[in-house]
Amino acid sequence: MRLLLPVFIVLGCALTARVGMAASLEAGLAITDPLALRTLDRNERQPTEGLDFGVGHIFAPAQADHAPMTNDALFALPSMAPVRRALEAGFDRYIARRRSEGTGESIGIGPPFAVQLFARDVLFSSRSRFVLSGIVNRMDRAYVAPATCGEIRLIYRLTRIGGKGTPDTSPRLPMTLNVIVKAKDERQSDVTCADIARRWLATATWPQTGADLAIRLMSPEGPLALLKPSNVVQIETNLQIAHMPKSATQDFRTDYLLKMFNYDRATQTFREAPLENQIDRERLLGDRALATAFRRWLLVPDHLAAFDRGTLILPSEFLATAAVAPTPVGFAPSDLQPAFGLVGSDDDKAAVFRTSDVVTALNEAAANGAVLQNIRSVAGFARRLNDITCAGCHQTRGIGGFHFPGVDWMAAKPDNSVVVPASPHFYGDQARRRDILAAFRDGRSPDFSRGFSDRPQLRGDTRLLGTEYNDGWGAHCYDSGGGGGDRSFRSWTCATGLACQVTGAATTTSHMGMCFVGTR
């Protein structure tokens, strides 16, 4: 015990430091105060105070009675009927695909099945509901919707209600519902992007916490006062559809089903839609005409420049309406990289992009004066192609398939995975997002560009230096092997005292690794 005690102290201090840094990074950009979220979700104050961000008020404001809405009632709403059908179909397709692979694995709910499915009856029952676990400012996405100043995201986590259990056990289930709302309604002509950014950034210095913070957030000068149910434009779902425990015949694995639904105001329903930038790899590899159209479209100089900046929105004809992202990654090349196989050598007749295609496009961009920030090689092009997909992003520095699990205010003692409510990728991106909000506030033109999901843009913020978010212990890095290395990743170095240790099998040819103590 004497030997273990210092270890526990060090780990405890490290966790405390990480929580403190995380709080400072998200201040003014996200709402994660547990009791404030509880107040907004449950509206334990009087309805006249307007403190209602429960799913009942968001999805059915006309009939909301301020009582928490359970999922049987939520999915019974006419607007949510298409969502239920799409999720049910997602389950069916997943099961059919696993069985078609012919591995002979047993598939069912819970032990002793090798593939343990999420119990879909719980998702649609009176024994579960979605609980508000965070609110995130995404004005950094104003390049998608400039008229609405970007988005605000209401993150809800699926939870069990009722039944047996201990007070210390979290009732949360592995699914999030991401409700995307316009930062402002286009008809709010008296509200500017600068005003919205100012409201959010000002909250970083507010002294209130808990219910008092919720009240101030909803006050006339607060950032949440501008958000109405009519601002909802989309919902995204991320569901851990199956879990495969480690056994003598298989490694541990979980699969996450990702879906997106657009709100159709004409029919007042949520309609299944292509996932943003989720490249439909199977269709592209199976349809040469579609693959050729995709290659020509993406390599247009203006499109390539936006692709480099991370601000490109791909046309829907190249996209999939669902994605399954496994965690941990690496069960197959296509699992590790949703865009795997799209970029190949000149001898690879199946590749959508051959090496010469990419090299020619990069050379033409340089000849035309374009200064690319991230894509400076074929490898950089391939990584960005994977990086922009929903599945590729979720597999990068996530927390078990999520980037924002959110806070758990329902458990007396939340487990360590939710003490910090978001992933290293989320926190690594806060400097960039803060810079964009500050530009809006100050009347400057925002720079919406972003780096790779693995390696954030610091934007002059030095707080990430030496931390896991950038170049500290556990950060993603590039080992050049003592040579010049790939131009796209030369800057992916480690802080003093750390070395880039290549991960994966001993025979791997990858140069990507993580920063740890030691030498090459």
PDB file of N, CA, C and O in Angstrom, residues 481-514:
ATOM      1  N   GLY A 481      11.350   8.840 -38.646  1.00  0.00           N
ATOM      2  CA  GLY A 481      12.349   7.801 -38.799  1.00  0.00           C
ATOM      3  C   GLY A 481      13.744   8.347 -39.018  1.00  0.00           C
ATOM      4  O   GLY A 481      14.615   7.667 -39.572  1.00  0.00           O
ATOM      5  N   GLY A 482      13.970   9.564 -38.597  1.00  0.00           N
ATOM      6  CA  GLY A 482      15.284  10.176 -38.734  1.00  0.00           C
ATOM      7  C   GLY A 482      15.481  10.915 -40.041  1.00  0.00           C
ATOM      8  O   GLY A 482      16.484  11.601 -40.238  1.00  0.00           O
ATOM      9  N   GLY A 483      14.504  10.826 -40.956  1.00  0.00           N
ATOM     10  CA  GLY A 483      14.607  11.528 -42.230  1.00  0.00           C
ATOM     11  C   GLY A 483      13.767  12.791 -42.240  1.00  0.00           C
ATOM     12  O   GLY A 483      13.309  13.269 -41.207  1.00  0.00           O
ATOM     13  N   GLY A 484      13.533  13.316 -43.442  1.00  0.00           N
ATOM     14  CA  GLY A 484      12.745  14.533 -43.566  1.00  0.00           C
ATOM     15  C   GLY A 484      11.280  14.311 -43.269  1.00  0.00           C
ATOM     16  O   GLY A 484      10.607  15.179 -42.724  1.00  0.00           O
ATOM     17  N   GLY A 485      10.811  13.100 -43.627  1.00  0.00           N
ATOM     18  CA  GLY A 485       9.423  12.777 -43.332  1.00  0.00           C
ATOM     19  C   GLY A 485       8.437  13.378 -44.303  1.00  0.00           C
ATOM     20  O   GLY A 485       8.793  14.145 -45.212  1.00  0.00           O
ATOM     21  N   ASP A 486       7.179  13.047 -44.097  1.00  0.00           N
ATOM     22  CA  ASP A 486       6.100  13.514 -44.961  1.00  0.00           C
ATOM     23  C   ASP A 486       5.792  14.979 -44.672  1.00  0.00           C
ATOM     24  O   ASP A 486       5.637  15.387 -43.513  1.00  0.00           O
ATOM     25  N   ARG A 487       5.692  15.787 -45.723  1.00  0.00           N
ATOM     26  CA  ARG A 487       5.499  17.236 -45.560  1.00  0.00           C
ATOM     27  C   ARG A 487       4.208  17.576 -44.817  1.00  0.00           C
ATOM     28  O   ARG A 487       4.117  18.617 -44.167  1.00  0.00           O
ATOM     29  N   SER A 488       3.193  16.708 -44.913  1.00  0.00           N
ATOM     30  CA  SER A 488       1.909  17.009 -44.261  1.00  0.00           C
ATOM     31  C   SER A 488       1.985  16.871 -42.745  1.00  0.00           C
ATOM     32  O   SER A 488       1.153  17.444 -42.033  1.00  0.00           O
ATOM     33  N   PHE A 489       2.992  16.113 -42.248  1.00  0.00           N
ATOM     34  CA  PHE A 489       2.989  15.771 -40.824  1.00  0.00           C
ATOM     35  C   PHE A 489       4.286  16.102 -40.103  1.00  0.00           C
ATOM     36  O   PHE A 489       4.474  15.713 -38.957  1.00  0.00           O
ATOM     37  N   ARG A 490       5.194  16.829 -40.743  1.00  0.00           N
ATOM     38  CA  ARG A 490       6.484  17.121 -40.107  1.00  0.00           C
ATOM     39  C   ARG A 490       6.339  17.862 -38.781  1.00  0.00           C
ATOM     40  O   ARG A 490       7.178  17.738 -37.890  1.00  0.00           O
ATOM     41  N   SER A 491       5.304  18.673 -38.662  1.00  0.00           N
ATOM     42  CA  SER A 491       5.131  19.477 -37.447  1.00  0.00           C
ATOM     43  C   SER A 491       4.523  18.680 -36.297  1.00  0.00           C
ATOM     44  O   SER A 491       4.404  19.199 -35.189  1.00  0.00           O
ATOM     45  N   TRP A 492       4.167  17.421 -36.522  1.00  0.00           N
ATOM     46  CA  TRP A 492       3.546  16.608 -35.477  1.00  0.00           C
ATOM     47  C   TRP A 492       4.624  16.040 -34.562  1.00  0.00           C
ATOM     48  O   TRP A 492       4.834  14.826 -34.484  1.00  0.00           O
ATOM     49  N   THR A 493       5.306  16.886 -33.837  1.00  0.00           N
ATOM     50  CA  THR A 493       6.396  16.474 -32.958  1.00  0.00           C
ATOM     51  C   THR A 493       5.905  16.371 -31.516  1.00  0.00           C
ATOM     52  O   THR A 493       4.764  16.707 -31.209  1.00  0.00           O
ATOM     53  N   CYS A 494       6.797  15.925 -30.644  1.00  0.00           N
ATOM     54  CA  CYS A 494       6.463  15.789 -29.225  1.00  0.00           C
ATOM     55  C   CYS A 494       7.226  16.819 -28.398  1.00  0.00           C
ATOM     56  O   CYS A 494       8.288  17.297 -28.799  1.00  0.00           O
ATOM     57  N   ALA A 495       6.675  17.141 -27.240  1.00  0.00           N
ATOM     58  CA  ALA A 495       7.305  18.097 -26.342  1.00  0.00           C
ATOM     59  C   ALA A 495       8.635  17.557 -25.836  1.00  0.00           C
ATOM     60  O   ALA A 495       8.911  16.351 -25.899  1.00  0.00           O
ATOM     61  N   THR A 496       9.450  18.440 -25.319  1.00  0.00           N
ATOM     62  CA  THR A 496      10.759  18.059 -24.779  1.00  0.00           C
ATOM     63  C   THR A 496      10.611  16.968 -23.728  1.00  0.00           C
ATOM     64  O   THR A 496       9.759  17.051 -22.840  1.00  0.00           O
ATOM     65  N   GLY A 497      11.452  15.937 -23.851  1.00  0.00           N
ATOM     66  CA  GLY A 497      11.401  14.820 -22.903  1.00  0.00           C
ATOM     67  C   GLY A 497      10.542  13.670 -23.356  1.00  0.00           C
ATOM     68  O   GLY A 497      10.531  12.612 -22.710  1.00  0.00           O
ATOM     69  N   LEU A 498       9.816  13.855 -24.462  1.00  0.00           N
ATOM     70  CA  LEU A 498       8.960  12.803 -24.991  1.00  0.00           C
ATOM     71  C   LEU A 498       9.424  12.436 -26.394  1.00  0.00           C
ATOM     72  O   LEU A 498      10.050  13.229 -27.087  1.00  0.00           O
ATOM     73  N   ALA A 499       9.096  11.225 -26.797  1.00  0.00           N
ATOM     74  CA  ALA A 499       9.437  10.751 -28.139  1.00  0.00           C
ATOM     75  C   ALA A 499       8.220  10.126 -28.774  1.00  0.00           C
ATOM     76  O   ALA A 499       7.333   9.604 -28.090  1.00  0.00           O
ATOM     77  N   CYS A 500       8.161  10.193 -30.094  1.00  0.00           N
ATOM     78  CA  CYS A 500       7.031   9.621 -30.820  1.00  0.00           C
ATOM     79  C   CYS A 500       7.229   8.114 -30.947  1.00  0.00           C
ATOM     80  O   CYS A 500       8.158   7.657 -31.612  1.00  0.00           O
ATOM     81  N   GLN A 501       6.356   7.360 -30.310  1.00  0.00           N
ATOM     82  CA  GLN A 501       6.421   5.907 -30.346  1.00  0.00           C
ATOM     83  C   GLN A 501       5.349   5.406 -31.313  1.00  0.00           C
ATOM     84  O   GLN A 501       4.150   5.619 -31.089  1.00  0.00           O
ATOM     85  N   VAL A 502       5.777   4.766 -32.394  1.00  0.00           N
ATOM     86  CA  VAL A 502       4.843   4.254 -33.389  1.00  0.00           C
ATOM     87  C   VAL A 502       3.999   3.164 -32.767  1.00  0.00           C
ATOM     88  O   VAL A 502       4.517   2.261 -32.103  1.00  0.00           O
ATOM     89  N   THR A 503       2.676   3.256 -32.963  1.00  0.00           N
ATOM     90  CA  THR A 503       1.749   2.300 -32.373  1.00  0.00           C
ATOM     91  C   THR A 503       1.401   1.222 -33.370  1.00  0.00           C
ATOM     92  O   THR A 503       1.639   1.343 -34.564  1.00  0.00           O
ATOM     93  N   GLY A 504       0.788   0.157 -32.874  1.00  0.00           N
ATOM     94  CA  GLY A 504       0.363  -0.931 -33.744  1.00  0.00           C
ATOM     95  C   GLY A 504       1.340  -2.080 -33.713  1.00  0.00           C
ATOM     96  O   GLY A 504       2.239  -2.162 -32.867  1.00  0.00           O
ATOM     97  N   ALA A 505       1.186  -3.007 -34.645  1.00  0.00           N
ATOM     98  CA  ALA A 505       2.024  -4.195 -34.687  1.00  0.00           C
ATOM     99  C   ALA A 505       3.476  -3.829 -34.969  1.00  0.00           C
ATOM    100  O   ALA A 505       3.778  -2.799 -35.555  1.00  0.00           O
ATOM    101  N   ALA A 506       4.373  -4.729 -34.580  1.00  0.00           N
ATOM    102  CA  ALA A 506       5.809  -4.471 -34.752  1.00  0.00           C
ATOM    103  C   ALA A 506       6.195  -4.354 -36.221  1.00  0.00           C
ATOM    104  O   ALA A 506       7.189  -3.721 -36.563  1.00  0.00           O
ATOM    105  N   THR A 507       5.403  -4.938 -37.079  1.00  0.00           N
ATOM    106  CA  THR A 507       5.722  -4.923 -38.506  1.00  0.00           C
ATOM    107  C   THR A 507       5.066  -3.764 -39.239  1.00  0.00           C
ATOM    108  O   THR A 507       5.147  -3.668 -40.454  1.00  0.00           O
ATOM    109  N   THR A 508       4.412  -2.869 -38.508  1.00  0.00           N
ATOM    110  CA  THR A 508       3.688  -1.789 -39.164  1.00  0.00           C
ATOM    111  C   THR A 508       4.631  -0.877 -39.947  1.00  0.00           C
ATOM    112  O   THR A 508       5.780  -0.684 -39.562  1.00  0.00           O
ATOM    113  N   THR A 509       4.142  -0.363 -41.043  1.00  0.00           N
ATOM    114  CA  THR A 509       4.916   0.600 -41.832  1.00  0.00           C
ATOM    115  C   THR A 509       4.447   2.028 -41.575  1.00  0.00           C
ATOM    116  O   THR A 509       4.906   2.959 -42.213  1.00  0.00           O
ATOM    117  N   SER A 510       3.507   2.187 -40.642  1.00  0.00           N
ATOM    118  CA  SER A 510       2.987   3.507 -40.331  1.00  0.00           C
ATOM    119  C   SER A 510       4.016   4.322 -39.573  1.00  0.00           C
ATOM    120  O   SER A 510       4.843   3.792 -38.831  1.00  0.00           O
ATOM    121  N   HIS A 511       3.996   5.638 -39.776  1.00  0.00           N
ATOM    122  CA  HIS A 511       4.853   6.544 -39.023  1.00  0.00           C
ATOM    123  C   HIS A 511       4.068   7.257 -37.926  1.00  0.00           C
ATOM    124  O   HIS A 511       4.638   8.075 -37.210  1.00  0.00           O
ATOM    125  N   MET A 512       2.779   6.978 -37.804  1.00  0.00           N
ATOM    126  CA  MET A 512       1.952   7.635 -36.811  1.00  0.00           C
ATOM    127  C   MET A 512       2.078   6.936 -35.459  1.00  0.00           C
ATOM    128  O   MET A 512       2.106   5.711 -35.381  1.00  0.00           O
ATOM    129  N   GLY A 513       2.160   7.730 -34.417  1.00  0.00           N
ATOM    130  CA  GLY A 513       2.300   7.156 -33.087  1.00  0.00           C
ATOM    131  C   GLY A 513       1.761   8.076 -32.022  1.00  0.00           C
ATOM    132  O   GLY A 513       0.942   8.958 -32.296  1.00  0.00           O
ATOM    133  N   MET A 514       2.269   7.904 -30.793  1.00  0.00           N
ATOM    134  CA  MET A 514       1.846   8.716 -29.662  1.00  0.00           C
ATOM    135  C   MET A 514       3.078   9.145 -28.884  1.00  0.00           C
ATOM    136  O   MET A 514       4.111   8.453 -28.884  1.00  0.00           O
TER     137      MET A 514
END
